[in-house]
Amino acid sequence: MDKRGTHYSFVPKKRLGQNFLIDSRLLKKIVFHAEILPTEIVLEIGPGFGALTQIIQAKARRVIAIEKDPVLAEFLQEKFKTNPKVEIIMGDVLDQTLPEYDKVVATPPYNISSKLLFQLIQRSYRVIVLTFQKEFADRLVSKPGTKNYGRLTVMINRKTKPKLLENIPKKSFRPQPKVDSVIVKIIPKEYNETVDEKLFSDLVRGLFTQRRRKLRSSLKHYIDKEIPYFPMEILNIEIPDKRVYQMTVEDFEQLTKNLIKVKVL
Ligand code: SAH
């Protein structure tokens, strides 16, 4: 790598989703949307050559950046070695117990979008600003009864409020990816209905395997599979006259509660 920050000898690795965002206006925009305070700790996933890290560290108390590629991680450790605000962790984000953070800001690899997002929202956080592939982001905000509405939508919207902010064209990255991107802002839902988490997520997963079926029939099928007999009590609970993919988050929450009440699962 030379001192102007061009990296002639570096061959980007496709399997690590290495597409580097080179548009400085957009890099600043991503950080801007996170409204970082000087007291806050920011987690960054996949810092690459540190373009975003550089902007974040100017605003935050600390940046903790996790980079899987050892070549890049070493480059960054060297680049920021005199900056006590920046900590570079070499490793796979999915294998880590994450440190505590206030906010997440990143342009992460897209092949881990779903796993990463579920991992990030386990912890308490104020804001997450990430880029995602456009199609993935669309699934986060799709409405019940539409094509993209599914398990991901329900599980994420149960816990968070995702918002699509701004599209990023392919040409803003090097090498250019095949897909368009979008900046997504996620904040935690303030109030969360208390339900049995495991049953909720098992139900959502199970029922969405037959997304177009009527709920009653999909539920019967699901229960037949999960337990060895069909409990008649199930017929007494209130079951919305909807197809699975028309069920709102609240519908799934209510269904979970009703099933717990009749103790069929
Ligand atoms: N944020 C940088 C790089 C984006 S490319 C930029 O915008 O320029 C995605 C980055 O994530 C690469 O640096 C890649 O090496 C890294 N990466 C890929 N998989 C990862 C994983 N599982 N954990 C941590 N980093 C990962």
Tab-separated table of C-alpha atoms and ligand atoms in Angstrom:
chain	number	residue	atom	x	y	z
A	1	MET	CA	0.000	0.000	0.000
A	2	ASP	CA	1.398	3.426	-0.737
A	3	LYS	CA	1.018	6.541	1.326
A	4	ARG	CA	-1.728	8.099	-0.744
A	5	GLY	CA	-3.964	5.318	0.372
A	6	THR	CA	-4.046	3.498	-2.935
A	7	HIS	CA	-3.495	-0.174	-2.580
A	8	TYR	CA	-1.988	-1.454	-5.786
A	9	SER	CA	-0.951	-4.820	-4.501
A	10	PHE	CA	-4.223	-5.715	-2.816
A	11	VAL	CA	-6.490	-8.176	-4.607
A	12	PRO	CA	-10.065	-7.892	-3.213
A	13	LYS	CA	-11.555	-11.139	-1.976
A	14	LYS	CA	-15.033	-11.846	-3.263
A	15	ARG	CA	-15.784	-14.390	-0.573
A	16	LEU	CA	-15.267	-11.662	2.071
A	17	GLY	CA	-17.618	-9.297	0.241
A	18	GLN	CA	-14.821	-6.830	-0.339
A	19	ASN	CA	-16.309	-3.896	-2.176
A	20	PHE	CA	-14.878	-0.672	-0.868
A	21	LEU	CA	-17.000	2.448	-0.682
A	22	ILE	CA	-15.039	5.205	-2.370
A	23	ASP	CA	-17.572	8.049	-2.462
A	24	SER	CA	-16.522	10.368	0.347
A	25	ARG	CA	-19.840	12.205	0.356
A	26	LEU	CA	-21.667	8.946	1.036
A	27	LEU	CA	-19.157	7.845	3.671
A	28	LYS	CA	-19.815	11.109	5.522
A	29	LYS	CA	-23.548	10.712	5.027
A	30	ILE	CA	-23.554	7.271	6.667
A	31	VAL	CA	-21.753	8.636	9.715
A	32	PHE	CA	-23.980	11.724	9.784
A	33	HIS	CA	-27.130	9.572	10.020
A	34	ALA	CA	-25.814	7.909	13.189
A	35	GLU	CA	-25.647	11.270	15.019
A	36	ILE	CA	-22.629	10.163	17.013
A	37	LEU	CA	-21.960	11.939	20.305
A	38	PRO	CA	-18.436	12.491	21.680
A	39	THR	CA	-19.314	10.208	24.608
A	40	GLU	CA	-20.285	7.222	22.498
A	41	ILE	CA	-18.631	3.938	21.616
A	42	VAL	CA	-19.160	2.880	18.027
A	43	LEU	CA	-18.823	-0.631	16.653
A	44	GLU	CA	-17.771	-1.019	13.039
A	45	ILE	CA	-17.955	-4.275	11.103
A	46	GLY	CA	-15.598	-4.865	8.180
A	47	PRO	CA	-13.629	-1.597	8.181
A	48	GLY	CA	-11.633	-2.565	5.073
A	49	PHE	CA	-9.028	0.163	4.553
A	50	GLY	CA	-10.567	2.329	7.266
A	51	ALA	CA	-12.274	5.031	5.213
A	52	LEU	CA	-15.347	4.986	7.458
A	53	THR	CA	-13.289	4.359	10.610
A	54	GLN	CA	-11.424	7.599	9.979
A	55	ILE	CA	-14.640	9.624	9.906
A	56	ILE	CA	-16.226	7.864	12.881
A	57	GLN	CA	-13.205	8.271	15.164
A	58	ALA	CA	-13.344	12.051	14.749
A	59	LYS	CA	-16.842	12.077	16.287
A	60	ALA	CA	-16.861	9.237	18.805
A	61	ARG	CA	-15.215	8.482	22.095
A	62	ARG	CA	-14.051	5.147	20.725
A	63	VAL	CA	-14.352	2.977	17.648
A	64	ILE	CA	-14.057	-0.774	17.858
A	65	ALA	CA	-13.671	-2.224	14.374
A	66	ILE	CA	-13.787	-5.942	13.623
A	67	GLU	CA	-12.037	-7.065	10.431
A	68	LYS	CA	-11.769	-10.661	9.259
A	69	ASP	CA	-9.096	-10.234	6.598
A	70	PRO	CA	-5.714	-10.410	8.404
A	71	VAL	CA	-4.032	-8.336	5.691
A	72	LEU	CA	-6.497	-5.486	6.216
A	73	ALA	CA	-6.581	-5.863	9.989
A	74	GLU	CA	-2.796	-5.536	10.143
A	75	PHE	CA	-2.870	-2.585	7.791
A	76	LEU	CA	-5.419	-0.864	10.059
A	77	GLN	CA	-3.558	-1.668	13.263
A	78	GLU	CA	-0.559	0.052	11.723
A	79	LYS	CA	-2.601	2.962	10.357
A	80	PHE	CA	-4.259	3.733	13.694
A	81	LYS	CA	-1.479	2.664	16.047
A	82	THR	CA	-0.986	6.183	17.400
A	83	ASN	CA	-4.728	6.781	17.790
A	84	PRO	CA	-5.922	5.536	21.191
A	85	LYS	CA	-9.583	5.960	20.165
A	86	VAL	CA	-9.396	3.201	17.568
A	87	GLU	CA	-9.268	-0.484	18.399
A	88	ILE	CA	-8.952	-3.033	15.613
A	89	ILE	CA	-10.025	-6.588	16.334
A	90	MET	CA	-8.857	-9.211	13.855
A	91	GLY	CA	-11.515	-11.879	13.432
A	92	ASP	CA	-14.900	-12.956	12.147
A	93	VAL	CA	-17.670	-10.821	13.644
A	94	LEU	CA	-19.982	-13.833	13.783
A	95	ASP	CA	-17.554	-15.730	16.030
A	96	GLN	CA	-17.161	-12.935	18.562
A	97	THR	CA	-18.798	-12.046	21.798
A	98	LEU	CA	-19.343	-8.447	20.866
A	99	PRO	CA	-18.005	-5.682	23.096
A	100	GLU	CA	-20.493	-3.160	24.472
A	101	TYR	CA	-21.394	-0.334	22.135
A	102	ASP	CA	-23.758	2.606	21.854
A	103	LYS	CA	-24.017	2.617	18.089
A	104	VAL	CA	-23.082	0.538	15.081
A	105	VAL	CA	-21.912	2.182	11.879
A	106	ALA	CA	-20.626	0.077	9.002
A	107	THR	CA	-20.592	-0.960	5.381
A	108	PRO	CA	-20.389	-4.680	6.124
A	109	PRO	CA	-20.122	-7.655	3.751
A	110	TYR	CA	-23.578	-8.535	2.402
A	111	ASN	CA	-23.217	-12.304	2.520
A	112	ILE	CA	-23.712	-12.160	6.306
A	113	SER	CA	-26.465	-9.488	6.412
A	114	SER	CA	-29.126	-11.561	8.112
A	115	LYS	CA	-26.926	-13.269	10.722
A	116	LEU	CA	-25.132	-10.021	11.447
A	117	LEU	CA	-28.315	-8.067	11.982
A	118	PHE	CA	-29.752	-10.672	14.367
A	119	GLN	CA	-26.460	-10.672	16.270
A	120	LEU	CA	-26.286	-6.875	16.534
A	121	ILE	CA	-29.782	-6.412	17.937
A	122	GLN	CA	-29.172	-8.888	20.780
A	123	ARG	CA	-27.204	-6.207	22.585
A	124	SER	CA	-28.549	-2.917	23.844
A	125	TYR	CA	-27.871	-0.130	21.356
A	126	ARG	CA	-29.125	3.319	20.450
A	127	VAL	CA	-28.792	3.310	16.698
A	128	ILE	CA	-27.491	1.027	13.988
A	129	VAL	CA	-26.642	2.525	10.598
A	130	LEU	CA	-25.611	0.003	7.981
A	131	THR	CA	-25.581	-0.476	4.279
A	132	PHE	CA	-27.375	-3.491	2.903
A	133	GLN	CA	-28.102	-4.888	-0.515
A	134	LYS	CA	-31.264	-3.135	-1.746
A	135	GLU	CA	-33.296	-6.364	-1.961
A	136	PHE	CA	-32.401	-7.338	1.608
A	137	ALA	CA	-33.290	-3.873	2.909
A	138	ASP	CA	-36.642	-4.029	1.096
A	139	ARG	CA	-37.489	-7.177	3.035
A	140	LEU	CA	-36.902	-5.336	6.319
A	141	VAL	CA	-39.580	-2.757	5.611
A	142	SER	CA	-42.113	-4.617	3.501
A	143	LYS	CA	-45.752	-4.556	4.507
A	144	PRO	CA	-47.884	-7.554	5.461
A	145	GLY	CA	-49.500	-9.147	2.427
A	146	THR	CA	-46.728	-8.191	0.023
A	147	LYS	CA	-44.240	-10.347	-1.833
A	148	ASN	CA	-41.176	-9.521	0.254
A	149	TYR	CA	-42.898	-9.840	3.613
A	150	GLY	CA	-41.562	-12.805	5.544
A	151	ARG	CA	-39.865	-14.243	8.583
A	152	LEU	CA	-37.057	-11.675	8.442
A	153	THR	CA	-39.560	-8.801	8.343
A	154	VAL	CA	-41.529	-10.121	11.301
A	155	MET	CA	-38.535	-10.992	13.482
A	156	ILE	CA	-36.767	-7.689	12.877
A	157	ASN	CA	-39.875	-5.533	13.233
A	158	ARG	CA	-40.798	-7.230	16.470
A	159	LYS	CA	-37.683	-5.749	18.083
A	160	THR	CA	-36.725	-2.750	15.975
A	161	LYS	CA	-37.839	0.015	13.676
A	162	PRO	CA	-35.890	-0.139	10.418
A	163	LYS	CA	-35.883	2.761	7.993
A	164	LEU	CA	-34.409	3.010	4.492
A	165	LEU	CA	-32.588	6.287	4.087
A	166	GLU	CA	-30.704	6.589	0.852
A	167	ASN	CA	-29.739	4.469	-2.131
A	168	ILE	CA	-26.115	3.895	-2.995
A	169	PRO	CA	-25.410	3.065	-6.620
A	170	LYS	CA	-23.019	0.249	-7.562
A	171	LYS	CA	-20.583	2.718	-9.016
A	172	SER	CA	-19.770	4.129	-5.578
A	173	PHE	CA	-17.826	0.946	-4.762
A	174	ARG	CA	-14.526	-0.559	-5.952
A	175	PRO	CA	-14.626	-3.176	-7.247
A	176	GLN	CA	-18.166	-2.546	-8.440
A	177	PRO	CA	-20.627	-5.044	-6.992
A	178	LYS	CA	-23.493	-6.533	-9.020
A	179	VAL	CA	-26.111	-5.151	-6.641
A	180	ASP	CA	-27.314	-1.758	-5.507
A	181	SER	CA	-27.135	-0.767	-1.868
A	182	VAL	CA	-29.100	1.312	0.556
A	183	ILE	CA	-28.331	3.008	3.866
A	184	VAL	CA	-30.562	1.615	6.607
A	185	LYS	CA	-31.126	3.095	10.045
A	186	ILE	CA	-32.380	0.844	12.814
A	187	ILE	CA	-33.534	1.936	16.236
A	188	PRO	CA	-34.794	-0.303	19.020
A	189	LYS	CA	-38.534	-0.477	19.652
A	190	GLU	CA	-39.226	1.207	22.943
A	191	TYR	CA	-41.974	-1.128	23.976
A	192	ASN	CA	-41.949	-4.814	23.291
A	193	GLU	CA	-44.913	-7.053	24.007
A	194	THR	CA	-43.825	-9.832	26.375
A	195	VAL	CA	-44.290	-13.234	24.791
A	196	ASP	CA	-42.519	-16.583	24.902
A	197	GLU	CA	-39.579	-15.753	22.629
A	198	LYS	CA	-38.803	-19.281	21.596
A	199	LEU	CA	-42.386	-20.145	20.708
A	200	PHE	CA	-42.748	-16.854	18.830
A	201	SER	CA	-39.706	-17.484	16.706
A	202	ASP	CA	-40.482	-21.188	16.185
A	203	LEU	CA	-44.003	-20.305	15.086
A	204	VAL	CA	-42.898	-17.596	12.693
A	205	ARG	CA	-40.326	-19.901	11.171
A	206	GLY	CA	-42.701	-22.852	10.952
A	207	LEU	CA	-45.700	-20.980	9.608
A	208	PHE	CA	-43.732	-19.097	6.962
A	209	THR	CA	-42.719	-22.362	5.341
A	210	GLN	CA	-46.276	-22.205	3.955
A	211	ARG	CA	-46.634	-18.495	3.613
A	212	ARG	CA	-49.710	-18.489	1.356
A	213	ARG	CA	-51.784	-20.927	3.362
A	214	LYS	CA	-54.636	-19.834	5.584
A	215	LEU	CA	-53.405	-19.507	9.125
A	216	ARG	CA	-55.737	-22.145	10.529
A	217	SER	CA	-54.570	-24.803	8.126
A	218	SER	CA	-50.909	-23.822	8.395
A	219	LEU	CA	-51.163	-23.915	12.170
A	220	LYS	CA	-52.749	-27.336	12.137
A	221	HIS	CA	-50.007	-28.617	9.875
A	222	TYR	CA	-47.382	-27.046	12.143
A	223	ILE	CA	-48.845	-28.517	15.309
A	224	ASP	CA	-49.252	-31.942	13.725
A	225	LYS	CA	-45.568	-31.858	12.976
A	226	GLU	CA	-44.444	-30.527	16.329
A	227	ILE	CA	-46.535	-32.666	18.643
A	228	PRO	CA	-47.787	-36.215	18.135
A	229	TYR	CA	-51.508	-35.549	18.497
A	230	PHE	CA	-53.800	-32.769	17.443
A	231	PRO	CA	-55.097	-30.977	20.525
A	232	MET	CA	-58.741	-30.032	20.144
A	233	GLU	CA	-58.249	-26.963	22.316
A	234	ILE	CA	-56.551	-25.336	19.391
A	235	LEU	CA	-59.902	-24.976	17.688
A	236	ASN	CA	-61.123	-22.785	20.516
A	237	ILE	CA	-58.502	-20.084	20.282
A	238	GLU	CA	-59.058	-17.112	18.138
A	239	ILE	CA	-57.334	-17.587	14.812
A	240	PRO	CA	-57.308	-14.659	12.412
A	241	ASP	CA	-58.887	-15.383	9.050
A	242	LYS	CA	-55.718	-14.474	7.218
A	243	ARG	CA	-53.019	-16.093	5.190
A	244	VAL	CA	-49.655	-16.464	6.916
A	245	TYR	CA	-47.996	-13.692	4.909
A	246	GLN	CA	-50.793	-11.280	5.861
A	247	MET	CA	-50.151	-11.678	9.596
A	248	THR	CA	-48.748	-8.582	11.326
A	249	VAL	CA	-46.157	-8.715	14.087
A	250	GLU	CA	-48.974	-8.059	16.571
A	251	ASP	CA	-51.021	-10.937	15.108
A	252	PHE	CA	-48.097	-13.310	15.689
A	253	GLU	CA	-47.649	-11.997	19.224
A	254	GLN	CA	-51.312	-12.528	20.017
A	255	LEU	CA	-51.265	-16.000	18.516
A	256	THR	CA	-48.229	-16.918	20.637
A	257	LYS	CA	-50.017	-15.730	23.775
A	258	ASN	CA	-53.203	-17.620	22.925
A	259	LEU	CA	-51.331	-20.840	22.292
A	260	ILE	CA	-49.487	-20.538	25.592
A	261	LYS	CA	-52.847	-20.054	27.302
A	262	VAL	CA	-54.263	-23.329	26.023
A	263	LYS	CA	-50.880	-24.990	26.609
A	264	VAL	CA	-50.869	-26.873	23.358
A	265	LEU	CA	-47.215	-26.247	22.689
B	1	SAH	N1	-16.189	-0.747	5.171
B	1	SAH	C1	-15.210	-0.837	4.111
B	1	SAH	C2	-15.093	-2.256	3.526
B	1	SAH	C3	-16.380	-2.864	3.011
B	1	SAH	S1	-16.093	-4.446	2.306
B	1	SAH	C4	-15.537	0.152	3.018
B	1	SAH	O1	-16.659	0.611	2.934
B	1	SAH	O2	-14.676	0.466	2.224
B	1	SAH	C5	-16.486	-5.529	3.632
B	1	SAH	C6	-15.365	-5.694	4.650
B	1	SAH	O3	-15.775	-6.657	5.629
B	1	SAH	C7	-14.043	-6.201	4.097
B	1	SAH	O4	-13.008	-5.454	4.668
B	1	SAH	C8	-13.998	-7.658	4.545
B	1	SAH	O5	-12.694	-8.147	4.681
B	1	SAH	C9	-14.711	-7.590	5.875
B	1	SAH	N2	-15.354	-8.843	6.318
B	1	SAH	C10	-15.911	-9.821	5.553
B	1	SAH	N3	-16.471	-10.773	6.309
B	1	SAH	C11	-16.274	-10.403	7.600
B	1	SAH	C12	-16.608	-10.995	8.857
B	1	SAH	N4	-17.291	-12.140	8.905
B	1	SAH	N5	-16.240	-10.342	9.987
B	1	SAH	C13	-15.569	-9.169	9.934
B	1	SAH	N6	-15.218	-8.572	8.776
B	1	SAH	C14	-15.562	-9.174	7.619
